CSV table of C-alpha atoms and ligand atoms in Angstrom, one decimal:
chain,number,residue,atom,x,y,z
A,291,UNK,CA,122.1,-113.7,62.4
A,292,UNK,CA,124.2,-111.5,64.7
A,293,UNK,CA,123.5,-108.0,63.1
A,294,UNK,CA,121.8,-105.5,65.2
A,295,UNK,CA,118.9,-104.6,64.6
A,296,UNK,CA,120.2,-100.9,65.0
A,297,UNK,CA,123.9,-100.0,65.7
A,298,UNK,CA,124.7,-95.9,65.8
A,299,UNK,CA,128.0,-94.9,66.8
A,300,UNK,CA,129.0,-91.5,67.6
A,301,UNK,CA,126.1,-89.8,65.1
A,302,UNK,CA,125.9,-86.6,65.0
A,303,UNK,CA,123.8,-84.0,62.7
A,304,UNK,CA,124.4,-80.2,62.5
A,305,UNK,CA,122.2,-77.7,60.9
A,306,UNK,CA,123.9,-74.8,59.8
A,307,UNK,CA,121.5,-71.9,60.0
A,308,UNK,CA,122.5,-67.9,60.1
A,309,UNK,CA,122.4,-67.5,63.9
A,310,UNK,CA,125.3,-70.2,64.3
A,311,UNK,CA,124.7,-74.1,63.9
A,312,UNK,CA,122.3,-76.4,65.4
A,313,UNK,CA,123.6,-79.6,66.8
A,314,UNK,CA,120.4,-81.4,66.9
A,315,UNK,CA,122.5,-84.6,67.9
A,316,UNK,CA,126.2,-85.2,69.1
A,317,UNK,CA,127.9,-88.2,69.6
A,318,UNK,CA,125.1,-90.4,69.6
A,319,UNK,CA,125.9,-94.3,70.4
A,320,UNK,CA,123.2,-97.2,70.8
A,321,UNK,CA,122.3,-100.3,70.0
A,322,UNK,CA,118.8,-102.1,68.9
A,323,UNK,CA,118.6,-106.3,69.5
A,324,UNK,CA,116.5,-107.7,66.7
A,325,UNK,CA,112.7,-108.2,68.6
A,326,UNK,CA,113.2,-105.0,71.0
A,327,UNK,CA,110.5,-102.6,71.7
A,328,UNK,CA,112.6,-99.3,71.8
A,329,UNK,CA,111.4,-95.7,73.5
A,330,UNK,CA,112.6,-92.9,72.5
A,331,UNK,CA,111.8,-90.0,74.8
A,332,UNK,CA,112.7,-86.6,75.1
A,333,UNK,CA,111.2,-83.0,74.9
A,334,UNK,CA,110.1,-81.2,72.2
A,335,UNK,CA,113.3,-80.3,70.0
A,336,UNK,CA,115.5,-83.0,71.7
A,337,UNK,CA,116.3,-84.6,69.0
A,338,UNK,CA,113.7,-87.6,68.0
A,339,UNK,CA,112.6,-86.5,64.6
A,340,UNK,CA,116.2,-86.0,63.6
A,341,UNK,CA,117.5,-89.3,64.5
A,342,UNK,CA,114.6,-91.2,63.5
A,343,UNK,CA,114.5,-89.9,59.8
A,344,UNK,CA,119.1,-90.5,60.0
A,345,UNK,CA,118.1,-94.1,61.2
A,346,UNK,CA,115.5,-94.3,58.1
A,347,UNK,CA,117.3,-92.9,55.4
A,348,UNK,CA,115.6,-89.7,55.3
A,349,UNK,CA,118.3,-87.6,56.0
A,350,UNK,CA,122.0,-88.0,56.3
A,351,UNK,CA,124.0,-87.6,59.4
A,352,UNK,CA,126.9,-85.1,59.3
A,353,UNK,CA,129.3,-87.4,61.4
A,354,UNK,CA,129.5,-91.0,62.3
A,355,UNK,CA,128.1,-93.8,61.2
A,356,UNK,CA,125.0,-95.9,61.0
A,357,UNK,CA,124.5,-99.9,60.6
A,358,UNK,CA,120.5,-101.1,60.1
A,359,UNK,CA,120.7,-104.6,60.4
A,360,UNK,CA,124.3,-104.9,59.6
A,361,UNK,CA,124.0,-102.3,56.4
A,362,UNK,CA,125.4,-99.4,56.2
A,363,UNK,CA,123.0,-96.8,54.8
A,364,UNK,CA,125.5,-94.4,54.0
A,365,UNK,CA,127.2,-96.2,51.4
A,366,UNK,CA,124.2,-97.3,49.8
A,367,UNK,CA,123.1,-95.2,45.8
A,368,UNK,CA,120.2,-93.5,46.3
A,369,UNK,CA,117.7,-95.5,44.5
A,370,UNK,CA,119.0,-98.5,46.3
A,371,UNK,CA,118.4,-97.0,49.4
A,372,UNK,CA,115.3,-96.0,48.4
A,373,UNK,CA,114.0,-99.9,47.7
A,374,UNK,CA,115.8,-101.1,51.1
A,375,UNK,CA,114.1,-98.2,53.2
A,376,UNK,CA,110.3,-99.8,51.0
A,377,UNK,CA,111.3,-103.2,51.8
A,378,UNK,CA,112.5,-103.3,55.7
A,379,UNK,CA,111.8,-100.2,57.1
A,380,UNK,CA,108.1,-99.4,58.5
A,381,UNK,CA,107.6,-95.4,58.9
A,382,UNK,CA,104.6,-94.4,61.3
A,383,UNK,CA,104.1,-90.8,61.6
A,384,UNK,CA,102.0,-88.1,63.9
A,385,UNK,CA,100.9,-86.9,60.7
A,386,UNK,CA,99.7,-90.5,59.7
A,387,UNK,CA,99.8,-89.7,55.9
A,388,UNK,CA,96.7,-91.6,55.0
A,389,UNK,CA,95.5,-91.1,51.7
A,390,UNK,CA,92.1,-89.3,52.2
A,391,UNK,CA,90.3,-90.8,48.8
A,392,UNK,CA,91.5,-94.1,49.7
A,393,UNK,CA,89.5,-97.2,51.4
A,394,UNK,CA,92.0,-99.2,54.2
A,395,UNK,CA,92.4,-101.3,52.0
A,396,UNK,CA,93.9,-99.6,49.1
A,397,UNK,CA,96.2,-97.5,51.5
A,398,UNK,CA,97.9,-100.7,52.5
A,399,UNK,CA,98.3,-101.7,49.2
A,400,UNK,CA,99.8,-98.7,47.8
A,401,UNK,CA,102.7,-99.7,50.3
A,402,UNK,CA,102.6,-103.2,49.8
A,403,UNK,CA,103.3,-102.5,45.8
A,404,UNK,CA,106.0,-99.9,46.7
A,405,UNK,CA,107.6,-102.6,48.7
A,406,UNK,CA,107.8,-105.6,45.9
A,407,UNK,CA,105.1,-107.6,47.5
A,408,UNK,CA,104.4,-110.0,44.9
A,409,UNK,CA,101.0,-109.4,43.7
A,410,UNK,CA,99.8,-112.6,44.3
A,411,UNK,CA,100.5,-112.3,47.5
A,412,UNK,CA,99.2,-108.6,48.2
A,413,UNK,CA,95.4,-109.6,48.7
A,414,UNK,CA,95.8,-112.2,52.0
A,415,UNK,CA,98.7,-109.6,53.5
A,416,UNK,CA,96.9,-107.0,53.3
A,417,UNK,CA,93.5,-108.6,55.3
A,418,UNK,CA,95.8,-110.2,57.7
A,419,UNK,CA,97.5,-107.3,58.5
A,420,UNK,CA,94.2,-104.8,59.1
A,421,UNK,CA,93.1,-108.2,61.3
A,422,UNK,CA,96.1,-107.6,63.2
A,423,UNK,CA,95.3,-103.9,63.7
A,424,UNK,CA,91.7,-105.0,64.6
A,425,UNK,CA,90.2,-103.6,61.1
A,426,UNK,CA,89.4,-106.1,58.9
A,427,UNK,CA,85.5,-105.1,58.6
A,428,UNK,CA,87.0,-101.2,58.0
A,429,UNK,CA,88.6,-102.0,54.6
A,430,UNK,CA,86.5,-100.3,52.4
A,431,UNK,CA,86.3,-97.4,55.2
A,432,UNK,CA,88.5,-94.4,54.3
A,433,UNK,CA,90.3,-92.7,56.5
A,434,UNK,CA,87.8,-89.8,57.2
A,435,UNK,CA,85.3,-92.9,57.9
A,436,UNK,CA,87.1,-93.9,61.1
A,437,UNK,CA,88.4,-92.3,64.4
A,438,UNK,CA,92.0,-90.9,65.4
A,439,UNK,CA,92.8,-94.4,66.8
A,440,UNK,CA,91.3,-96.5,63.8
A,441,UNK,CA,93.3,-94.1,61.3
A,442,UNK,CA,96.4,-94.4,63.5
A,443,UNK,CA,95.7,-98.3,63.3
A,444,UNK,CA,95.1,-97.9,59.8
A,445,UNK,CA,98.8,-96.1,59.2
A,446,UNK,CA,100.8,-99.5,61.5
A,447,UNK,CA,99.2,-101.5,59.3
A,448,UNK,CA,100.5,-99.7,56.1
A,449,UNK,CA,103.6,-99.7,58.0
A,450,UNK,CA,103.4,-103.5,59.0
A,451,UNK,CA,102.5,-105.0,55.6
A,452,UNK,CA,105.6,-105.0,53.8
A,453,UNK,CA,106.8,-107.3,56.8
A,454,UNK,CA,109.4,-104.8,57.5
A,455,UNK,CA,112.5,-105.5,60.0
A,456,UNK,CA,112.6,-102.2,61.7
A,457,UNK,CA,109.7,-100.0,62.9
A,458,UNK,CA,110.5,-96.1,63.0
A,459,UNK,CA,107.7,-94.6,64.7
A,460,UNK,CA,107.7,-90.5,65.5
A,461,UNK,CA,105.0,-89.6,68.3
A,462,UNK,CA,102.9,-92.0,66.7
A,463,UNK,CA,100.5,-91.3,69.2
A,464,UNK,CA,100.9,-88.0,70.3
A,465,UNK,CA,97.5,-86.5,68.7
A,466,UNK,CA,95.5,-89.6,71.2
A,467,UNK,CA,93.5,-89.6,73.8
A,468,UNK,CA,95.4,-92.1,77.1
A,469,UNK,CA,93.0,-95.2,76.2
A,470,UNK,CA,93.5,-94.7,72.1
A,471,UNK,CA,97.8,-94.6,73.2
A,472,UNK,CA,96.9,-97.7,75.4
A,473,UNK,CA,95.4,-99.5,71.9
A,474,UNK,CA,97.8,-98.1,69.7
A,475,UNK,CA,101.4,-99.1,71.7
A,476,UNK,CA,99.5,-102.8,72.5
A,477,UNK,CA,99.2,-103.4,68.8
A,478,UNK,CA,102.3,-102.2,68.3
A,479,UNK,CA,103.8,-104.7,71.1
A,480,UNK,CA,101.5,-107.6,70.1
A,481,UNK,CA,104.1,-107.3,66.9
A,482,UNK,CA,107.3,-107.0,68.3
A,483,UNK,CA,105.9,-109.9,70.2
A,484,UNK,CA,104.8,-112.3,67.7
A,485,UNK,CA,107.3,-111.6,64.6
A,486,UNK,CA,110.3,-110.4,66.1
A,487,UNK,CA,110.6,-107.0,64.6
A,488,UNK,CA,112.3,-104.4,66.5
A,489,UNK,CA,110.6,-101.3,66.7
A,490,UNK,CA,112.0,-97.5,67.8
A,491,UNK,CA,109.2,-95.5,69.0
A,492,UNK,CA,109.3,-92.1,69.9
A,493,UNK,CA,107.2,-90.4,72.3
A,494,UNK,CA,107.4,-87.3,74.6
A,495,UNK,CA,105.0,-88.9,76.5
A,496,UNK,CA,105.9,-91.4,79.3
A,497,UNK,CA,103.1,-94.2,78.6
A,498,UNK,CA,105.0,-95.8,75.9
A,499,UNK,CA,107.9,-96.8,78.7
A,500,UNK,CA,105.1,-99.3,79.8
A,501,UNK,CA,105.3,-100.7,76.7
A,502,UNK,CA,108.7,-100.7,75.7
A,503,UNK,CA,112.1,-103.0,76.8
A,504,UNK,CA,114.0,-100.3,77.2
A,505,UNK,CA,113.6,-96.5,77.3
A,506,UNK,CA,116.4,-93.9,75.7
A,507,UNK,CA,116.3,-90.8,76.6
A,508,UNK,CA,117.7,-87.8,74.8
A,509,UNK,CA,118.5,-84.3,75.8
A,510,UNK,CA,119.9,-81.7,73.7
A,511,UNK,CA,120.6,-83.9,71.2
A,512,UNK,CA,122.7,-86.5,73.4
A,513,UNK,CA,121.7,-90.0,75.0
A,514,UNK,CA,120.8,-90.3,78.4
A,515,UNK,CA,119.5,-94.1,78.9
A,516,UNK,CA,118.1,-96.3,81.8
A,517,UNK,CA,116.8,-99.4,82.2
A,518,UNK,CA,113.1,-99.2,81.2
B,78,ADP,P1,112.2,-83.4,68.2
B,78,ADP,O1,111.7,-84.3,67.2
B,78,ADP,O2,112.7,-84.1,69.5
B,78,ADP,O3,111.2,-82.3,68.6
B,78,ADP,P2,114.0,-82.4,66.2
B,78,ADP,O4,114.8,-83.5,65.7
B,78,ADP,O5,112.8,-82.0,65.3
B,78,ADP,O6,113.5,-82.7,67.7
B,78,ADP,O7,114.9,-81.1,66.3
B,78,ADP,C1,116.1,-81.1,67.0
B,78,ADP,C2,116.8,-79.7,66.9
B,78,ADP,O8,117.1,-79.5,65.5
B,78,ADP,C3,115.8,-78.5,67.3
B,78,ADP,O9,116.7,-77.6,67.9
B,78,ADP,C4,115.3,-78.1,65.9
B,78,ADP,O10,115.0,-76.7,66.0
B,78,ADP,C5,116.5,-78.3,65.0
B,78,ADP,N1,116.1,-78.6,63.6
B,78,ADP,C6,115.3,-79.7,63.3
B,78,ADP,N2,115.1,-79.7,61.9
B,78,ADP,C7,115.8,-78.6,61.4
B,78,ADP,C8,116.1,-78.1,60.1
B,78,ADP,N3,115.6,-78.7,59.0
B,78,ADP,N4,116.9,-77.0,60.0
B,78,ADP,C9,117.4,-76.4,61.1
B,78,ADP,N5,117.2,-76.8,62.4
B,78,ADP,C10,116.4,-77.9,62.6
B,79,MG,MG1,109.8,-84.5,66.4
Protein backbone atom coordinates (compact mmCIF):
# COMPACT_ATOMS: atom_id res chain seq x y z
CA UNK A 1 0.00 0.00 0.00
CA UNK A 2 0.92 3.58 -0.88
CA UNK A 3 -1.11 5.59 1.81
CA UNK A 4 0.80 7.58 4.18
CA UNK A 5 0.93 6.80 7.18
CA UNK A 6 -0.02 10.52 7.96
CA UNK A 7 -0.75 13.20 5.24
CA UNK A 8 -1.84 16.96 6.81
CA UNK A 9 -2.26 19.63 4.46
CA UNK A 10 -2.55 23.15 5.27
CA UNK A 11 -4.38 22.27 9.01
CA UNK A 12 -5.16 24.83 10.84
CA UNK A 13 -7.24 25.11 14.30
CA UNK A 14 -8.44 28.40 15.83
CA UNK A 15 -9.79 28.83 19.31
CA UNK A 16 -12.09 31.58 19.57
CA UNK A 17 -11.76 32.96 23.06
CA UNK A 18 -12.97 36.70 24.41
CA UNK A 19 -9.53 38.34 24.12
CA UNK A 20 -9.46 37.58 20.21
CA UNK A 21 -8.72 34.00 18.71
CA UNK A 22 -6.04 31.60 19.20
CA UNK A 23 -4.35 30.08 16.25
CA UNK A 24 -2.87 27.19 17.88
CA UNK A 25 -1.91 25.94 14.33
CA UNK A 26 -1.79 27.51 10.76
CA UNK A 27 -1.14 25.99 7.65
CA UNK A 28 0.24 22.98 8.85
CA UNK A 29 1.61 20.46 5.89
CA UNK A 30 3.53 17.00 6.58
CA UNK A 31 3.75 13.77 5.83
CA UNK A 32 4.34 10.35 7.95
CA UNK A 33 5.94 7.03 5.77
CA UNK A 34 4.32 3.90 7.26
CA UNK A 35 7.39 2.55 9.85
CA UNK A 36 8.70 6.22 10.71
CA UNK A 37 9.61 7.17 14.21
CA UNK A 38 8.31 10.89 14.15
CA UNK A 39 9.35 13.86 16.86
CA UNK A 40 7.40 16.32 17.50
CA UNK A 41 9.11 19.20 19.35
CA UNK A 42 8.31 22.41 20.36
CA UNK A 43 7.72 24.64 23.56
CA UNK A 44 5.18 24.59 25.80
CA UNK A 45 1.97 26.03 23.98
CA UNK A 46 3.50 25.42 20.39
CA UNK A 47 1.08 23.55 19.31
CA UNK A 48 1.74 19.52 20.02
CA UNK A 49 -1.37 18.66 22.03
CA UNK A 50 -3.56 20.35 19.45
CA UNK A 51 -2.34 18.62 16.53
CA UNK A 52 -1.84 15.37 18.08
CA UNK A 53 -5.53 15.03 19.37
CA UNK A 54 -6.66 16.64 15.22
CA UNK A 55 -4.41 13.78 13.93
CA UNK A 56 -6.46 11.31 16.49
CA UNK A 57 -9.81 12.24 16.19
CA UNK A 58 -10.07 14.06 19.20
CA UNK A 59 -10.76 17.28 17.99
CA UNK A 60 -11.61 18.71 14.73
CA UNK A 61 -9.39 21.03 12.77
CA UNK A 62 -11.07 24.40 11.72
CA UNK A 63 -9.40 24.35 8.13
CA UNK A 64 -7.69 21.84 5.93
CA UNK A 65 -7.69 18.51 5.73
CA UNK A 66 -6.33 15.37 7.31
CA UNK A 67 -5.62 11.70 5.59
CA UNK A 68 -4.57 8.76 8.43
CA UNK A 69 -3.51 6.08 6.28
CA UNK A 70 -5.35 7.19 3.28
CA UNK A 71 -8.85 8.03 5.39
CA UNK A 72 -10.07 10.94 5.75
CA UNK A 73 -11.23 11.40 9.41
CA UNK A 74 -13.26 14.28 8.76
CA UNK A 75 -15.82 12.61 6.75
CA UNK A 76 -16.10 9.71 8.92
CA UNK A 77 -19.86 9.53 11.53
CA UNK A 78 -18.97 9.80 14.80
CA UNK A 79 -19.30 6.36 16.08
CA UNK A 80 -17.38 5.16 13.07
CA UNK A 81 -14.69 7.20 13.96
CA UNK A 82 -14.90 6.33 17.23
CA UNK A 83 -14.16 2.30 16.38
CA UNK A 84 -11.36 3.31 13.69
CA UNK A 85 -9.57 5.71 16.35
CA UNK A 86 -9.99 1.88 18.95
CA UNK A 87 -8.83 -0.16 16.24
CA UNK A 88 -5.55 1.70 14.60
CA UNK A 89 -4.79 4.39 16.59
CA UNK A 90 -2.51 3.92 19.82
CA UNK A 91 -2.95 7.09 22.37
CA UNK A 92 -0.02 7.40 25.04
CA UNK A 93 -0.37 10.25 27.34
CA UNK A 94 1.79 12.31 30.12
CA UNK A 95 -1.10 11.61 32.17
CA UNK A 96 -0.84 7.80 31.44
CA UNK A 97 -4.53 7.12 32.35
CA UNK A 98 -3.97 3.80 34.06
CA UNK A 99 -6.73 2.52 35.88
CA UNK A 100 -5.64 2.63 39.50
CA UNK A 101 -7.84 -0.68 40.77
CA UNK A 102 -6.62 -2.50 37.85
CA UNK A 103 -3.67 -5.30 37.66
CA UNK A 104 -1.40 -4.79 34.07
CA UNK A 105 -3.10 -7.13 32.92
CA UNK A 106 -6.58 -6.04 33.03
CA UNK A 107 -5.57 -2.46 31.85
CA UNK A 108 -4.53 -3.92 28.57
CA UNK A 109 -7.39 -5.77 28.27
CA UNK A 110 -9.86 -3.13 28.82
CA UNK A 111 -8.27 -1.75 25.50
CA UNK A 112 -7.89 -4.85 23.75
CA UNK A 113 -11.92 -5.35 24.15
CA UNK A 114 -12.59 -1.75 23.16
CA UNK A 115 -10.57 -2.43 20.13
CA UNK A 116 -12.56 -5.85 18.76
CA UNK A 117 -9.73 -8.12 19.66
CA UNK A 118 -11.40 -11.33 19.40
CA UNK A 119 -11.55 -12.74 22.73
CA UNK A 120 -9.89 -15.75 21.90
CA UNK A 121 -7.20 -14.00 21.06
CA UNK A 122 -7.04 -11.36 23.94
CA UNK A 123 -5.17 -13.67 26.57
CA UNK A 124 -1.59 -14.48 24.31
CA UNK A 125 -1.73 -10.45 23.06
CA UNK A 126 -1.96 -9.20 25.92
CA UNK A 127 1.28 -11.38 27.60
CA UNK A 128 3.14 -10.76 24.55
CA UNK A 129 2.73 -7.34 24.54
CA UNK A 130 3.70 -6.52 28.46
CA UNK A 131 6.90 -9.07 27.30
CA UNK A 132 7.51 -6.45 24.78
CA UNK A 133 7.39 -3.63 27.42
CA UNK A 134 9.57 -5.87 29.62
CA UNK A 135 6.55 -6.65 32.22
CA UNK A 136 5.35 -9.90 31.87
CA UNK A 137 6.11 -10.93 35.66
CA UNK A 138 4.12 -7.21 36.57
CA UNK A 139 0.65 -8.48 35.30
CA UNK A 140 -1.05 -8.79 38.29
CA UNK A 141 0.88 -5.46 39.59
CA UNK A 142 -1.33 -2.36 39.50
CA UNK A 143 -0.28 0.63 38.60
CA UNK A 144 0.48 2.14 42.09
CA UNK A 145 2.62 -1.32 42.44
CA UNK A 146 5.23 -0.14 39.87
CA UNK A 147 7.42 2.96 39.18
CA UNK A 148 6.95 6.08 36.83
CA UNK A 149 8.78 4.08 34.07
CA UNK A 150 7.04 0.60 34.55
CA UNK A 151 3.47 2.52 34.56
CA UNK A 152 4.61 4.48 31.51
CA UNK A 153 5.60 1.00 30.09
CA UNK A 154 2.43 -0.26 31.38
CA UNK A 155 0.31 2.67 29.28
CA UNK A 156 2.54 1.65 25.49
CA UNK A 157 1.54 -1.49 26.03
CA UNK A 158 -2.22 -0.60 26.39
CA UNK A 159 -1.48 1.44 23.57
CA UNK A 160 0.38 -1.31 21.53
CA UNK A 161 -2.12 -4.27 22.00
CA UNK A 162 -4.72 -3.50 19.71
CA UNK A 163 -1.82 -3.67 16.99
CA UNK A 164 -2.61 -0.24 16.13
CA UNK A 165 -1.09 1.48 12.73
CA UNK A 166 -0.39 4.83 14.14
CA UNK A 167 1.17 5.75 17.53
CA UNK A 168 0.11 9.36 18.92
CA UNK A 169 2.16 9.91 21.86
CA UNK A 170 2.01 13.54 23.86
CA UNK A 171 5.21 14.11 26.15
CA UNK A 172 4.97 10.58 26.92
CA UNK A 173 7.78 11.00 28.89
CA UNK A 174 8.02 14.20 30.16
CA UNK A 175 7.20 13.30 34.02
CA UNK A 176 10.84 10.79 33.68
CA UNK A 177 13.91 10.84 34.93
CA UNK A 178 16.85 10.88 31.52
CA UNK A 179 17.60 6.96 32.07
CA UNK A 180 13.51 6.11 32.50
CA UNK A 181 13.13 8.47 28.82
CA UNK A 182 16.17 6.42 27.56
CA UNK A 183 13.88 2.99 28.43
CA UNK A 184 10.71 4.36 27.40
CA UNK A 185 11.67 5.85 23.64
CA UNK A 186 13.88 2.35 23.11
CA UNK A 187 10.74 0.36 23.65
CA UNK A 188 9.01 2.64 21.71
CA UNK A 189 11.62 2.23 18.71
CA UNK A 190 12.18 -1.54 19.26
CA UNK A 191 8.32 -1.32 17.73
CA UNK A 192 8.58 0.92 15.02
CA UNK A 193 11.36 -1.38 14.33
CA UNK A 194 9.99 -4.72 14.43
CA UNK A 195 6.20 -4.15 13.17
CA UNK A 196 6.39 -1.26 11.09
CA UNK A 197 4.13 1.07 12.81
CA UNK A 198 4.66 4.63 12.52
CA UNK A 199 4.66 6.48 15.60
CA UNK A 200 4.32 10.63 16.21
CA UNK A 201 5.83 11.42 19.46
CA UNK A 202 5.89 14.56 21.02
CA UNK A 203 8.35 15.89 23.32
CA UNK A 204 9.72 19.31 24.39
CA UNK A 205 12.57 17.58 25.28
CA UNK A 206 15.47 16.97 22.78
CA UNK A 207 16.33 13.21 23.80
CA UNK A 208 13.60 11.78 21.71
CA UNK A 209 15.54 13.32 18.33
CA UNK A 210 17.96 10.38 19.21
CA UNK A 211 15.44 8.19 18.75
CA UNK A 212 13.43 9.42 16.04
CA UNK A 213 13.91 9.40 11.87
CA UNK A 214 13.04 12.62 11.61
CA UNK A 215 12.34 15.61 14.05
CA UNK A 216 9.38 18.38 13.23
CA UNK A 217 9.56 21.16 14.88
CA UNK A 218 6.76 23.64 15.59
CA UNK A 219 6.57 27.26 16.58
CA UNK A 220 3.61 29.21 17.17
CA UNK A 221 1.57 26.78 15.76
CA UNK A 222 3.55 26.44 12.30
CA UNK A 223 6.19 23.79 11.00
CA UNK A 224 9.62 24.32 11.10
CA UNK A 225 11.44 20.80 10.03
CA UNK A 226 15.00 19.39 9.69
CA UNK A 227 16.58 16.44 9.05
CA UNK A 228 16.78 14.57 12.34
P1 LIG B 1 1.41 22.34 23.47
O1 LIG B 1 0.81 21.00 23.57
O2 LIG B 1 2.55 22.44 22.49
O3 LIG B 1 1.80 22.89 24.80
P2 LIG B 1 -1.30 23.23 22.88
O4 LIG B 1 -1.75 22.55 21.65
O5 LIG B 1 -1.79 22.71 24.16
O6 LIG B 1 0.30 23.33 22.87
O7 LIG B 1 -1.73 24.77 22.80
C1 LIG B 1 -1.49 25.57 21.64
C2 LIG B 1 -2.13 26.94 21.86
O8 LIG B 1 -3.54 26.79 21.87
C3 LIG B 1 -1.76 27.61 23.17
O9 LIG B 1 -1.69 28.99 22.93
C4 LIG B 1 -2.92 27.26 24.07
O10 LIG B 1 -3.07 28.24 25.06
C5 LIG B 1 -4.09 27.26 23.09
N1 LIG B 1 -5.15 26.32 23.49
C6 LIG B 1 -5.02 24.98 23.64
N2 LIG B 1 -6.20 24.41 23.96
C7 LIG B 1 -7.10 25.43 24.02
C8 LIG B 1 -8.52 25.50 24.30
N3 LIG B 1 -9.22 24.40 24.57
N4 LIG B 1 -9.10 26.72 24.26
C9 LIG B 1 -8.39 27.84 23.97
N5 LIG B 1 -7.07 27.83 23.68
C10 LIG B 1 -6.42 26.65 23.71
MG1 LIG C 1 0.70 19.69 25.16
Amino acid sequence: MTDKAIAARDVGRVYPSDSGDVHALRNVSFEVERGQFVALRGRSGSGKTTLLNCLGGLDNPTSGAILIQGTDIAAMEEVERTRWRRESIGFVFQQMGLLHSFSAYENLDVMARLGNVPRRDRPRRIFDTLERVGLRDYFDHRPYEMSGGQQQRIAIARALVTEPDLILADEPTSELDSDTTHEVLSVLQDFVRRKGLSILLSSHDPIADDYADRVINLVDGQINERAG
